[in-house]
mmCIF file of C-alpha atoms in Angstrom:
data_model
loop_
_atom_site.group_PDB
_atom_site.id
_atom_site.type_symbol
_atom_site.label_atom_id
_atom_site.label_comp_id
_atom_site.label_asym_id
_atom_site.label_seq_id
_atom_site.Cartn_x
_atom_site.Cartn_y
_atom_site.Cartn_z
ATOM 1 C CA ASP T 29 -93.391 241.444 -81.530
ATOM 2 C CA GLU T 30 -89.776 242.125 -82.408
ATOM 3 C CA ASN T 31 -87.615 239.083 -83.048
ATOM 4 C CA ARG T 32 -84.075 239.933 -82.040
ATOM 5 C CA ALA T 33 -81.005 238.092 -83.268
ATOM 6 C CA HIS T 34 -77.580 239.418 -82.306
ATOM 7 C CA GLY T 35 -78.801 242.986 -82.114
ATOM 8 C CA MET T 36 -80.869 242.945 -85.287
ATOM 9 C CA THR T 37 -84.538 243.697 -85.051
ATOM 10 C CA VAL T 38 -85.854 241.383 -87.727
ATOM 11 C CA SER T 39 -89.147 243.243 -88.124
ATOM 12 C CA SER T 40 -87.433 246.534 -89.052
ATOM 13 C CA TRP T 41 -83.960 245.317 -90.061
ATOM 14 C CA SER T 42 -82.260 247.794 -87.790
ATOM 15 C CA VAL T 43 -78.992 247.123 -86.021
ATOM 16 C CA HIS T 44 -78.815 248.096 -82.378
ATOM 17 C CA PRO T 45 -75.177 248.771 -81.398
ATOM 18 C CA GLY T 46 -74.086 247.492 -78.046
ATOM 19 C CA SER T 47 -75.800 244.143 -78.536
ATOM 20 C CA CYS T 48 -74.221 243.414 -81.918
ATOM 21 C CA ALA T 49 -72.423 240.071 -82.080
ATOM 22 C CA LEU T 50 -69.278 241.284 -83.816
ATOM 23 C CA GLN T 51 -68.512 244.093 -81.417
ATOM 24 C CA HIS T 52 -64.822 244.103 -82.221
ATOM 25 C CA ALA T 53 -65.102 243.774 -85.992
ATOM 26 C CA LEU T 54 -68.080 245.935 -86.857
ATOM 27 C CA CYS T 55 -69.683 247.541 -83.848
ATOM 28 C CA ALA T 56 -66.702 249.640 -82.844
ATOM 29 C CA THR T 57 -67.346 251.892 -85.810
ATOM 30 C CA MET T 58 -71.131 251.781 -85.330
ATOM 31 C CA LYS T 59 -71.162 252.683 -81.632
ATOM 32 C CA GLY T 60 -73.742 255.274 -80.800
ATOM 33 C CA LYS T 61 -75.494 254.956 -84.159
ATOM 34 C CA GLN T 62 -78.517 253.013 -85.268
ATOM 35 C CA TYR T 63 -78.489 251.638 -88.781
ATOM 36 C CA LYS T 64 -81.639 250.879 -90.660
ATOM 37 C CA MET T 65 -81.793 249.167 -94.001
ATOM 38 C CA GLU T 66 -83.214 251.618 -96.495
ATOM 39 C CA GLY T 67 -85.232 250.202 -99.360
ATOM 40 C CA SER T 68 -84.577 246.939 -101.083
ATOM 41 C CA PRO T 69 -81.543 244.759 -100.419
ATOM 42 C CA LEU T 70 -81.281 244.415 -104.222
ATOM 43 C CA VAL T 71 -79.123 246.646 -106.398
ATOM 44 C CA SER T 72 -79.250 246.913 -110.170
ATOM 45 C CA ALA T 73 -76.535 245.870 -112.585
ATOM 46 C CA GLN T 74 -76.233 249.570 -113.474
ATOM 47 C CA TYR T 75 -75.481 250.357 -109.816
ATOM 48 C CA VAL T 76 -72.720 247.744 -109.854
ATOM 49 C CA LEU T 77 -71.313 249.085 -113.126
ATOM 50 C CA ASP T 78 -71.336 252.632 -111.718
ATOM 51 C CA HIS T 79 -69.473 251.544 -108.561
ATOM 52 C CA LEU T 80 -66.819 249.191 -109.966
ATOM 53 C CA GLU T 81 -64.025 251.629 -109.110
ATOM 54 C CA ASP T 82 -65.426 252.675 -105.708
ATOM 55 C CA PRO T 83 -63.055 251.383 -102.987
ATOM 56 C CA GLN T 84 -65.882 251.407 -100.411
ATOM 57 C CA VAL T 85 -67.965 248.962 -102.488
ATOM 58 C CA LYS T 86 -66.760 245.364 -102.472
ATOM 59 C CA PHE T 87 -68.112 242.729 -104.825
ATOM 60 C CA PHE T 88 -68.278 239.032 -104.021
ATOM 61 C CA ASP T 89 -69.037 236.166 -106.370
ATOM 62 C CA VAL T 90 -70.818 233.491 -104.320
ATOM 63 C CA ARG T 91 -71.627 230.958 -107.046
ATOM 64 C CA GLY T 92 -72.129 227.417 -105.898
ATOM 65 C CA VAL T 93 -74.163 224.278 -106.297
ATOM 66 C CA TRP T 94 -76.724 222.788 -103.928
ATOM 67 C CA GLY T 95 -78.228 219.307 -103.756
ATOM 68 C CA ASP T 96 -76.653 215.945 -102.994
ATOM 69 C CA GLN T 97 -73.132 217.383 -103.225
ATOM 70 C CA PRO T 98 -73.240 221.087 -102.336
ATOM 71 C CA GLY T 99 -70.104 223.041 -103.041
ATOM 72 C CA ALA T 100 -68.397 226.175 -104.267
ATOM 73 C CA LEU T 101 -67.836 226.855 -107.966
ATOM 74 C CA THR T 102 -64.451 228.519 -107.938
ATOM 75 C CA GLU T 103 -63.749 227.309 -111.497
ATOM 76 C CA GLN T 104 -66.737 229.297 -112.798
ATOM 77 C CA TYR T 105 -65.345 232.408 -111.104
ATOM 78 C CA MET T 106 -62.009 231.846 -112.856
ATOM 79 C CA GLN T 107 -63.794 231.552 -116.234
ATOM 80 C CA GLY T 108 -65.416 234.965 -115.778
ATOM 81 C CA HIS T 109 -66.838 237.288 -113.137
ATOM 82 C CA ILE T 110 -67.679 240.919 -112.477
ATOM 83 C CA PRO T 111 -64.495 243.040 -112.563
ATOM 84 C CA HIS T 112 -62.949 243.494 -109.095
ATOM 85 C CA ALA T 113 -65.132 240.736 -107.619
ATOM 86 C CA ILE T 114 -63.569 238.418 -105.084
ATOM 87 C CA TYR T 115 -64.649 234.803 -104.896
ATOM 88 C CA LEU T 116 -66.367 234.096 -101.583
ATOM 89 C CA ASP T 117 -66.264 230.366 -100.972
ATOM 90 C CA TRP T 118 -69.507 229.906 -99.055
ATOM 91 C CA THR T 119 -68.337 226.439 -97.943
ATOM 92 C CA GLN T 120 -65.436 228.005 -96.017
ATOM 93 C CA GLU T 121 -66.447 231.562 -95.038
ATOM 94 C CA LEU T 122 -69.403 232.685 -92.921
ATOM 95 C CA ILE T 123 -70.397 229.091 -92.218
ATOM 96 C CA THR T 124 -69.571 226.474 -89.598
ATOM 97 C CA THR T 125 -67.268 223.969 -91.274
ATOM 98 C CA THR T 126 -67.521 221.345 -88.520
ATOM 99 C CA THR T 127 -71.153 220.493 -89.345
ATOM 100 C CA ALA T 128 -72.646 218.980 -92.490
ATOM 101 C CA ILE T 129 -72.490 221.611 -95.226
ATOM 102 C CA ALA T 130 -76.039 220.739 -96.306
ATOM 103 C CA ASP T 131 -77.233 222.191 -92.994
ATOM 104 C CA ALA T 132 -75.656 225.564 -93.948
ATOM 105 C CA PRO T 133 -74.886 226.290 -90.289
ATOM 106 C CA VAL T 134 -74.240 229.851 -89.115
ATOM 107 C CA PRO T 135 -70.732 230.314 -87.702
ATOM 108 C CA ASP T 136 -70.010 231.278 -84.131
ATOM 109 C CA ILE T 137 -68.915 234.832 -83.364
ATOM 110 C CA LYS T 138 -65.186 234.045 -83.514
ATOM 111 C CA ASN T 139 -65.424 232.373 -86.943
ATOM 112 C CA ALA T 140 -67.710 235.089 -88.314
ATOM 113 C CA HIS T 141 -65.208 237.705 -87.130
ATOM 114 C CA GLN T 142 -62.429 235.780 -88.865
ATOM 115 C CA SER T 143 -64.452 235.574 -92.098
ATOM 116 C CA PHE T 144 -65.015 239.344 -92.137
ATOM 117 C CA GLN T 145 -61.247 239.791 -91.694
ATOM 118 C CA ASN T 146 -60.399 237.163 -94.335
ATOM 119 C CA LEU T 147 -62.672 238.907 -96.819
ATOM 120 C CA GLY T 148 -61.350 242.390 -96.028
ATOM 121 C CA ILE T 149 -64.788 243.687 -95.036
ATOM 122 C CA SER T 150 -65.196 246.616 -92.664
ATOM 123 C CA ALA T 151 -68.362 248.251 -91.325
ATOM 124 C CA GLU T 152 -67.888 251.183 -93.713
ATOM 125 C CA ASP T 153 -67.947 248.982 -96.814
ATOM 126 C CA THR T 154 -70.937 248.319 -98.990
ATOM 127 C CA VAL T 155 -70.892 244.636 -99.894
ATOM 128 C CA VAL T 156 -72.550 243.451 -103.111
ATOM 129 C CA LEU T 157 -73.093 239.697 -103.467
ATOM 130 C CA TYR T 158 -74.147 237.726 -106.521
ATOM 131 C CA ASP T 159 -74.551 234.156 -107.714
ATOM 132 C CA ASP T 160 -76.187 232.322 -110.601
ATOM 133 C CA TYR T 161 -78.552 230.150 -108.577
ATOM 134 C CA ASP T 162 -81.635 232.348 -108.069
ATOM 135 C CA HIS T 163 -79.871 234.230 -105.256
ATOM 136 C CA LEU T 164 -79.698 231.101 -103.071
ATOM 137 C CA PHE T 165 -76.074 231.554 -102.016
ATOM 138 C CA ALA T 166 -76.011 235.353 -102.164
ATOM 139 C CA SER T 167 -79.105 235.602 -99.967
ATOM 140 C CA ARG T 168 -77.689 233.142 -97.443
ATOM 141 C CA VAL T 169 -74.452 235.141 -97.146
ATOM 142 C CA TRP T 170 -76.496 238.390 -97.070
ATOM 143 C CA TRP T 171 -78.517 237.016 -94.162
ATOM 144 C CA VAL T 172 -75.419 235.902 -92.227
ATOM 145 C CA MET T 173 -73.729 239.290 -92.707
ATOM 146 C CA ARG T 174 -76.889 241.071 -91.546
ATOM 147 C CA TYR T 175 -77.235 238.616 -88.645
ATOM 148 C CA PHE T 176 -73.796 239.651 -87.432
ATOM 149 C CA GLY T 177 -74.576 243.333 -87.829
ATOM 150 C CA HIS T 178 -73.142 244.493 -91.134
ATOM 151 C CA PRO T 179 -75.300 247.434 -92.240
ATOM 152 C CA GLY T 180 -74.385 247.660 -95.938
ATOM 153 C CA VAL T 181 -75.010 244.322 -97.627
ATOM 154 C CA LYS T 182 -76.734 244.164 -101.024
ATOM 155 C CA ILE T 183 -77.502 241.541 -103.664
ATOM 156 C CA LEU T 184 -77.180 242.071 -107.404
ATOM 157 C CA ASP T 185 -80.713 241.813 -108.794
ATOM 158 C CA GLY T 186 -80.755 238.961 -111.302
ATOM 159 C CA GLY T 187 -77.252 237.892 -110.288
ATOM 160 C CA TRP T 188 -74.595 236.760 -112.719
ATOM 161 C CA PRO T 189 -77.091 235.884 -115.500
ATOM 162 C CA ASN T 190 -78.425 239.464 -115.449
ATOM 163 C CA TRP T 191 -74.903 240.918 -115.576
ATOM 164 C CA GLN T 192 -74.040 238.737 -118.572
ATOM 165 C CA ALA T 193 -77.333 239.463 -120.365
ATOM 166 C CA LYS T 194 -76.585 243.193 -120.204
ATOM 167 C CA GLY T 195 -73.217 242.625 -121.871
ATOM 168 C CA TYR T 196 -71.350 244.349 -119.046
ATOM 169 C CA PRO T 197 -67.599 243.792 -118.616
ATOM 170 C CA VAL T 198 -66.278 240.432 -117.459
ATOM 171 C CA SER T 199 -62.909 239.696 -115.896
ATOM 172 C CA THR T 200 -60.889 236.508 -115.497
ATOM 173 C CA GLU T 201 -58.379 238.145 -113.139
ATOM 174 C CA ASN T 202 -58.274 236.473 -109.727
ATOM 175 C CA HIS T 203 -58.894 239.164 -107.121
ATOM 176 C CA THR T 204 -58.106 238.598 -103.466
ATOM 177 C CA PRO T 205 -59.141 240.607 -100.409
ATOM 178 C CA GLU T 206 -56.889 243.464 -99.390
ATOM 179 C CA ALA T 207 -55.407 243.184 -95.935
#
């Protein structure tokens, strides 16, 4: 039994073009192809280090807090993050902002399309997400991006704590998406 959601076959994690929700944003470049997730959605800190200068790999810091008052942790990003990483405010992007944030609602197609544009993400990009909350926020954003058909979304294994423990470079420069 294949559970389909916006063109994604959940059982095999393949994207079926033509039924993809973000036809204008992502599917135009995927037309006629079938993408299948290969291997784990996790990437190592070494992978991230090796791809810091790769323009086709985009890094997003998705740190936040959950509980009685869920929210983004932009100030932690400003205190230090992976070089070239952009802060992805999960309370504003790839989420419906008209519903209680604690429900973590999936956006409609129009708002998802706008989020991909706001973040400068194209179908050709590999997106690497990380947080410091046991992958809670990174995995939610990963799922939403996959739900809307993006084929190249990964999560940094061990997140921000793993990156720091390895002593890899840290930046305090505020990076913004390229138009």
